[in-house]
Structures are given as structure tokens and as C-alpha cells.
Amino acid sequence: MKKLFVALDIPDSMSKELTAVQPEPGTGIRLVNPDQMHVTLYFIGDARLEPIRTALDSVIGQTFPLTMQGLGKFCTSSRKTVLWAAIKKSSQLNELHDTIASVLHDQGVQKEIKPYRPHVTLARCSAGTPTAIINNFLKQKDNLDLPEFQVTKFGLYTSTVVNNLLVYTLEKSYFLNNT
């Protein structure tokens, strides 16, 4: 069993833009590496890779534009804070998420409990991170308005911990139609 999730890659140019708004690295602040930035479509958790990989072959969708706009934070049950860039509301993204959820549910993957809130994680902060750092990050909220990019594919990823860091590995890409 592997820890799996489905996600959209973001273009390198977008990752570079997002690194400019990340907080300064410091004690208790773990920045996401630009090559690991993505938009999660569905978190699967521990599952066998092959049945999931095969099931996702049935997902059909159209390419669509996506825009990042604004910043935000989540607080976890362990009092950690996740800082993120928001995805502008997109019916096409929600439709792709719902299609993937349906296919995965047919494979026995449990439905997500929380509502889908698409974002790109930029940093993870420990419970002791000074509030001023988090507030300074959030002050940039209205300044983040990046150009749209075209979503042409999604991927199935494994998540592993290497040297206390999450590492995401692409297992398979699934291309969307552009017609």
C-alpha cells in the first residue's frame, strides 16, 4: 500500500511567482519546494497503486483555464498552520474533482469529509510560529493575482517522507481533451 493523491501540476513560471510570496524560512516554518507545488484534486490515502491507476484511465475531461488569486491559511487539529495560495472559483475544476471522486468511490475510496477547497500549499508552520509572520504573509492576500494557466492534465502521485520532508512522486499522468 502506498499513500496516494490526485493533483494538478502547476507551471514552473507559476511556481516561481509563488516562491516570491512564501514567508521567510525560519525555525518552525517549512517552505514547500517549487517542484513539489500542486493543486490537490483528491487525497486517497493508503491504497494499492495499480487499481487506482487503472480506474483513473476512465476519467474524461476538457482542458480549462485556472487562476490563482489570494492567499489564506488553514489551522490543523495539532495547532499547526498551513499557508496557501487560493484558486479562483472554477466550475471546470469542480467538475473534474467530482468526476475523479466518483471514479475513486467506485474503487472503494472513501468520500472526502471536508468540502473541496482548491489551493497550492506554500508553507507549513509549527504551532509556535509567531503570529506576526503569519499575519505578514496574509497581508499580501490582495496582491496575489497571477495570470491564468491552462490545465491540460492531472496526475496520480505517491507521497513519502524522506528526511522528515514530504516528497511527491508522479506515478502516472492523465491528459485532458483540448477540443
PDB file of C-alpha atoms in Angstrom:
ATOM      1  CA  MET A   1       0.000   0.000   0.000  1.00  0.00           C
ATOM      2  CA  LYS A   2       1.136   3.495  -0.800  1.00  0.00           C
ATOM      3  CA  LYS A   3      -0.126   6.915   0.266  1.00  0.00           C
ATOM      4  CA  LEU A   4      -1.781   8.294  -2.890  1.00  0.00           C
ATOM      5  CA  PHE A   5      -3.355  11.517  -4.109  1.00  0.00           C
ATOM      6  CA  VAL A   6      -4.512  13.024  -7.405  1.00  0.00           C
ATOM      7  CA  ALA A   7      -3.293  16.511  -8.323  1.00  0.00           C
ATOM      8  CA  LEU A   8      -2.723  19.152 -10.968  1.00  0.00           C
ATOM      9  CA  ASP A   9       0.813  20.278 -11.647  1.00  0.00           C
ATOM     10  CA  ILE A  10       1.304  24.000 -11.878  1.00  0.00           C
ATOM     11  CA  PRO A  11       3.617  25.555 -14.476  1.00  0.00           C
ATOM     12  CA  ASP A  12       7.207  26.340 -13.444  1.00  0.00           C
ATOM     13  CA  SER A  13       6.568  30.042 -14.119  1.00  0.00           C
ATOM     14  CA  MET A  14       3.710  29.959 -11.592  1.00  0.00           C
ATOM     15  CA  SER A  15       5.833  28.124  -9.005  1.00  0.00           C
ATOM     16  CA  LYS A  16       8.476  30.853  -9.327  1.00  0.00           C
ATOM     17  CA  GLU A  17       5.820  33.536  -8.774  1.00  0.00           C
ATOM     18  CA  LEU A  18       4.551  31.692  -5.694  1.00  0.00           C
ATOM     19  CA  THR A  19       8.002  31.360  -4.131  1.00  0.00           C
ATOM     20  CA  ALA A  20       8.147  35.166  -4.096  1.00  0.00           C
ATOM     21  CA  VAL A  21       5.200  35.304  -1.677  1.00  0.00           C
ATOM     22  CA  GLN A  22       6.323  32.489   0.623  1.00  0.00           C
ATOM     23  CA  PRO A  23       7.285  33.635   4.127  1.00  0.00           C
ATOM     24  CA  GLU A  24      10.951  33.774   5.038  1.00  0.00           C
ATOM     25  CA  PRO A  25      12.239  30.356   6.085  1.00  0.00           C
ATOM     26  CA  GLY A  26      12.939  30.065   9.782  1.00  0.00           C
ATOM     27  CA  THR A  27      12.524  27.941  12.849  1.00  0.00           C
ATOM     28  CA  GLY A  28       9.180  26.191  12.681  1.00  0.00           C
ATOM     29  CA  ILE A  29       8.490  27.249   9.076  1.00  0.00           C
ATOM     30  CA  ARG A  30       8.846  24.603   6.392  1.00  0.00           C
ATOM     31  CA  LEU A  31       8.564  26.006   2.862  1.00  0.00           C
ATOM     32  CA  VAL A  32       7.221  23.864   0.044  1.00  0.00           C
ATOM     33  CA  ASN A  33       9.816  23.373  -2.691  1.00  0.00           C
ATOM     34  CA  PRO A  34       8.668  24.865  -6.017  1.00  0.00           C
ATOM     35  CA  ASP A  35       8.948  21.487  -7.777  1.00  0.00           C
ATOM     36  CA  GLN A  36       6.524  19.988  -5.229  1.00  0.00           C
ATOM     37  CA  MET A  37       3.787  22.658  -5.587  1.00  0.00           C
ATOM     38  CA  HIS A  38       0.471  21.339  -6.909  1.00  0.00           C
ATOM     39  CA  VAL A  39      -3.305  21.620  -6.628  1.00  0.00           C
ATOM     40  CA  THR A  40      -4.703  18.532  -4.926  1.00  0.00           C
ATOM     41  CA  LEU A  41      -7.777  17.149  -6.675  1.00  0.00           C
ATOM     42  CA  TYR A  42      -8.362  14.231  -4.318  1.00  0.00           C
ATOM     43  CA  PHE A  43      -6.499  12.775  -1.340  1.00  0.00           C
ATOM     44  CA  ILE A  44      -6.797   8.996  -1.403  1.00  0.00           C
ATOM     45  CA  GLY A  45      -4.543   7.901   1.442  1.00  0.00           C
ATOM     46  CA  ASP A  46      -3.186   4.378   1.773  1.00  0.00           C
ATOM     47  CA  ALA A  47      -4.248   2.283  -1.213  1.00  0.00           C
ATOM     48  CA  ARG A  48      -2.943  -0.163  -3.768  1.00  0.00           C
ATOM     49  CA  LEU A  49      -1.449   1.730  -6.710  1.00  0.00           C
ATOM     50  CA  GLU A  50      -2.482  -0.394  -9.697  1.00  0.00           C
ATOM     51  CA  PRO A  51      -6.290  -0.421  -9.255  1.00  0.00           C
ATOM     52  CA  ILE A  52      -6.313   3.346  -8.721  1.00  0.00           C
ATOM     53  CA  ARG A  53      -4.003   3.954 -11.683  1.00  0.00           C
ATOM     54  CA  THR A  54      -6.278   1.873 -13.924  1.00  0.00           C
ATOM     55  CA  ALA A  55      -9.515   3.423 -12.618  1.00  0.00           C
ATOM     56  CA  LEU A  56      -8.314   6.958 -13.386  1.00  0.00           C
ATOM     57  CA  ASP A  57      -7.893   5.954 -17.049  1.00  0.00           C
ATOM     58  CA  SER A  58     -11.685   6.298 -17.355  1.00  0.00           C
ATOM     59  CA  VAL A  59     -11.714   9.993 -16.403  1.00  0.00           C
ATOM     60  CA  ILE A  60     -12.598  12.147 -19.394  1.00  0.00           C
ATOM     61  CA  GLY A  61     -12.461  15.912 -19.246  1.00  0.00           C
ATOM     62  CA  GLN A  62     -11.705  19.028 -21.221  1.00  0.00           C
ATOM     63  CA  THR A  63      -8.731  21.357 -20.824  1.00  0.00           C
ATOM     64  CA  PHE A  64      -9.611  24.563 -18.984  1.00  0.00           C
ATOM     65  CA  PRO A  65      -8.042  27.767 -17.636  1.00  0.00           C
ATOM     66  CA  LEU A  66      -7.213  28.206 -13.954  1.00  0.00           C
ATOM     67  CA  THR A  67      -6.181  31.295 -11.990  1.00  0.00           C
ATOM     68  CA  MET A  68      -4.596  31.750  -8.576  1.00  0.00           C
ATOM     69  CA  GLN A  69      -5.939  34.698  -6.655  1.00  0.00           C
ATOM     70  CA  GLY A  70      -5.418  35.497  -2.994  1.00  0.00           C
ATOM     71  CA  LEU A  71      -3.766  33.834  -0.014  1.00  0.00           C
ATOM     72  CA  GLY A  72      -5.071  32.076   3.049  1.00  0.00           C
ATOM     73  CA  LYS A  73      -4.377  29.718   5.912  1.00  0.00           C
ATOM     74  CA  PHE A  74      -5.693  26.541   7.485  1.00  0.00           C
ATOM     75  CA  CYS A  75      -5.176  25.633  11.108  1.00  0.00           C
ATOM     76  CA  THR A  76      -4.769  21.935  11.819  1.00  0.00           C
ATOM     77  CA  SER A  77      -6.020  19.998  14.816  1.00  0.00           C
ATOM     78  CA  SER A  78      -2.436  19.949  16.132  1.00  0.00           C
ATOM     79  CA  ARG A  79      -2.353  23.790  16.058  1.00  0.00           C
ATOM     80  CA  LYS A  80      -0.046  23.916  13.043  1.00  0.00           C
ATOM     81  CA  THR A  81      -0.771  26.441  10.300  1.00  0.00           C
ATOM     82  CA  VAL A  82      -0.746  25.771   6.565  1.00  0.00           C
ATOM     83  CA  LEU A  83      -0.225  28.837   4.344  1.00  0.00           C
ATOM     84  CA  TRP A  84      -1.571  28.642   0.819  1.00  0.00           C
ATOM     85  CA  ALA A  85      -2.421  30.384  -2.454  1.00  0.00           C
ATOM     86  CA  ALA A  86      -6.107  30.254  -3.401  1.00  0.00           C
ATOM     87  CA  ILE A  87      -7.509  29.020  -6.677  1.00  0.00           C
ATOM     88  CA  LYS A  88     -10.140  31.285  -8.207  1.00  0.00           C
ATOM     89  CA  LYS A  89     -13.554  29.593  -8.380  1.00  0.00           C
ATOM     90  CA  SER A  90     -13.755  27.296 -11.414  1.00  0.00           C
ATOM     91  CA  SER A  91     -16.721  25.143 -12.398  1.00  0.00           C
ATOM     92  CA  GLN A  92     -14.444  23.086 -14.680  1.00  0.00           C
ATOM     93  CA  LEU A  93     -12.088  22.325 -11.782  1.00  0.00           C
ATOM     94  CA  ASN A  94     -15.002  21.341  -9.550  1.00  0.00           C
ATOM     95  CA  GLU A  95     -16.386  19.112 -12.311  1.00  0.00           C
ATOM     96  CA  LEU A  96     -13.013  17.363 -12.707  1.00  0.00           C
ATOM     97  CA  HIS A  97     -12.804  16.897  -8.923  1.00  0.00           C
ATOM     98  CA  ASP A  98     -16.324  15.408  -8.828  1.00  0.00           C
ATOM     99  CA  THR A  99     -15.599  13.043 -11.728  1.00  0.00           C
ATOM    100  CA  ILE A 100     -12.419  11.804 -10.063  1.00  0.00           C
ATOM    101  CA  ALA A 101     -14.265  11.418  -6.744  1.00  0.00           C
ATOM    102  CA  SER A 102     -16.909   9.269  -8.430  1.00  0.00           C
ATOM    103  CA  VAL A 103     -14.341   7.021 -10.126  1.00  0.00           C
ATOM    104  CA  LEU A 104     -12.405   6.619  -6.868  1.00  0.00           C
ATOM    105  CA  HIS A 105     -15.566   5.934  -4.875  1.00  0.00           C
ATOM    106  CA  ASP A 106     -16.307   3.075  -7.304  1.00  0.00           C
ATOM    107  CA  GLN A 107     -12.894   1.674  -6.274  1.00  0.00           C
ATOM    108  CA  GLY A 108     -13.827   1.775  -2.598  1.00  0.00           C
ATOM    109  CA  VAL A 109     -12.040   5.033  -1.764  1.00  0.00           C
ATOM    110  CA  GLN A 110     -13.940   6.850   0.980  1.00  0.00           C
ATOM    111  CA  LYS A 111     -15.562  10.162   0.153  1.00  0.00           C
ATOM    112  CA  GLU A 112     -13.784  13.245   1.456  1.00  0.00           C
ATOM    113  CA  ILE A 113     -15.385  14.657   4.584  1.00  0.00           C
ATOM    114  CA  LYS A 114     -14.318  18.266   4.142  1.00  0.00           C
ATOM    115  CA  PRO A 115     -15.616  20.390   1.258  1.00  0.00           C
ATOM    116  CA  TYR A 116     -13.210  20.711  -1.655  1.00  0.00           C
ATOM    117  CA  ARG A 117     -11.157  23.899  -1.318  1.00  0.00           C
ATOM    118  CA  PRO A 118      -8.536  24.004  -4.087  1.00  0.00           C
ATOM    119  CA  HIS A 119      -5.247  25.683  -3.204  1.00  0.00           C
ATOM    120  CA  VAL A 120      -1.469  25.431  -3.505  1.00  0.00           C
ATOM    121  CA  THR A 121       0.326  24.888  -0.199  1.00  0.00           C
ATOM    122  CA  LEU A 122       3.247  27.296   0.185  1.00  0.00           C
ATOM    123  CA  ALA A 123       4.432  26.656   3.762  1.00  0.00           C
ATOM    124  CA  ARG A 124       3.723  24.624   6.883  1.00  0.00           C
ATOM    125  CA  CYS A 125       4.226  26.357  10.217  1.00  0.00           C
ATOM    126  CA  SER A 126       4.650  24.756  13.630  1.00  0.00           C
ATOM    127  CA  ALA A 127       2.320  25.654  16.487  1.00  0.00           C
ATOM    128  CA  GLY A 128       4.939  28.059  17.887  1.00  0.00           C
ATOM    129  CA  THR A 129       5.331  30.176  14.750  1.00  0.00           C
ATOM    130  CA  PRO A 130       4.941  33.866  15.684  1.00  0.00           C
ATOM    131  CA  THR A 131       1.573  35.303  14.716  1.00  0.00           C
ATOM    132  CA  ALA A 132       3.344  38.301  13.125  1.00  0.00           C
ATOM    133  CA  ILE A 133       4.916  36.034  10.473  1.00  0.00           C
ATOM    134  CA  ILE A 134       1.557  34.529   9.558  1.00  0.00           C
ATOM    135  CA  ASN A 135      -0.145  37.950   9.546  1.00  0.00           C
ATOM    136  CA  ASN A 136       2.582  39.438   7.323  1.00  0.00           C
ATOM    137  CA  PHE A 137       2.038  36.581   4.878  1.00  0.00           C
ATOM    138  CA  LEU A 138      -1.720  37.180   4.844  1.00  0.00           C
ATOM    139  CA  LYS A 139      -1.276  40.965   4.308  1.00  0.00           C
ATOM    140  CA  GLN A 140      -0.164  40.101   0.763  1.00  0.00           C
ATOM    141  CA  LYS A 141      -3.576  38.498   0.165  1.00  0.00           C
ATOM    142  CA  ASP A 142      -4.946  41.127  -2.192  1.00  0.00           C
ATOM    143  CA  ASN A 143      -1.672  41.412  -4.090  1.00  0.00           C
ATOM    144  CA  LEU A 144      -1.688  37.851  -5.409  1.00  0.00           C
ATOM    145  CA  ASP A 145      -3.414  37.818  -8.768  1.00  0.00           C
ATOM    146  CA  LEU A 146      -1.439  35.674 -11.185  1.00  0.00           C
ATOM    147  CA  PRO A 147      -2.151  35.156 -14.883  1.00  0.00           C
ATOM    148  CA  GLU A 148      -4.298  32.173 -15.767  1.00  0.00           C
ATOM    149  CA  PHE A 149      -2.744  28.960 -16.986  1.00  0.00           C
ATOM    150  CA  GLN A 150      -4.187  26.089 -18.983  1.00  0.00           C
ATOM    151  CA  VAL A 151      -4.892  22.781 -17.225  1.00  0.00           C
ATOM    152  CA  THR A 152      -4.130  20.027 -19.727  1.00  0.00           C
ATOM    153  CA  LYS A 153      -3.573  17.027 -17.459  1.00  0.00           C
ATOM    154  CA  PHE A 154      -3.700  15.690 -13.921  1.00  0.00           C
ATOM    155  CA  GLY A 155      -1.570  13.088 -12.202  1.00  0.00           C
ATOM    156  CA  LEU A 156      -1.599  10.271  -9.686  1.00  0.00           C
ATOM    157  CA  TYR A 157       1.083  10.788  -7.042  1.00  0.00           C
ATOM    158  CA  THR A 158       2.627   8.898  -4.160  1.00  0.00           C
ATOM    159  CA  SER A 159       3.596  10.722  -1.000  1.00  0.00           C
ATOM    160  CA  THR A 160       6.542   9.576   1.102  1.00  0.00           C
ATOM    161  CA  VAL A 161       8.529  11.085   3.942  1.00  0.00           C
ATOM    162  CA  VAL A 162      12.254  11.443   3.256  1.00  0.00           C
ATOM    163  CA  ASN A 163      14.472  13.081   5.888  1.00  0.00           C
ATOM    164  CA  ASN A 164      11.369  14.490   7.629  1.00  0.00           C
ATOM    165  CA  LEU A 165      10.149  16.094   4.373  1.00  0.00           C
ATOM    166  CA  LEU A 166       7.176  15.134   2.230  1.00  0.00           C
ATOM    167  CA  VAL A 167       8.237  14.062  -1.249  1.00  0.00           C
ATOM    168  CA  TYR A 168       5.689  13.642  -4.030  1.00  0.00           C
ATOM    169  CA  THR A 169       6.369  11.305  -6.936  1.00  0.00           C
ATOM    170  CA  LEU A 170       4.319  11.282 -10.137  1.00  0.00           C
ATOM    171  CA  GLU A 171       3.122   7.733 -10.859  1.00  0.00           C
ATOM    172  CA  LYS A 172       1.072   8.474 -13.977  1.00  0.00           C
ATOM    173  CA  SER A 173      -0.210  11.458 -15.986  1.00  0.00           C
ATOM    174  CA  TYR A 174      -3.726  11.644 -17.433  1.00  0.00           C
ATOM    175  CA  PHE A 175      -4.259  14.060 -20.311  1.00  0.00           C
ATOM    176  CA  LEU A 176      -7.427  16.085 -20.829  1.00  0.00           C
ATOM    177  CA  ASN A 177      -9.040  16.709 -24.209  1.00  0.00           C
ATOM    178  CA  ASN A 178      -8.438  20.097 -25.822  1.00  0.00           C
ATOM    179  CA  THR A 179     -11.451  20.058 -28.112  1.00  0.00           C
TER     180      THR A 179
END
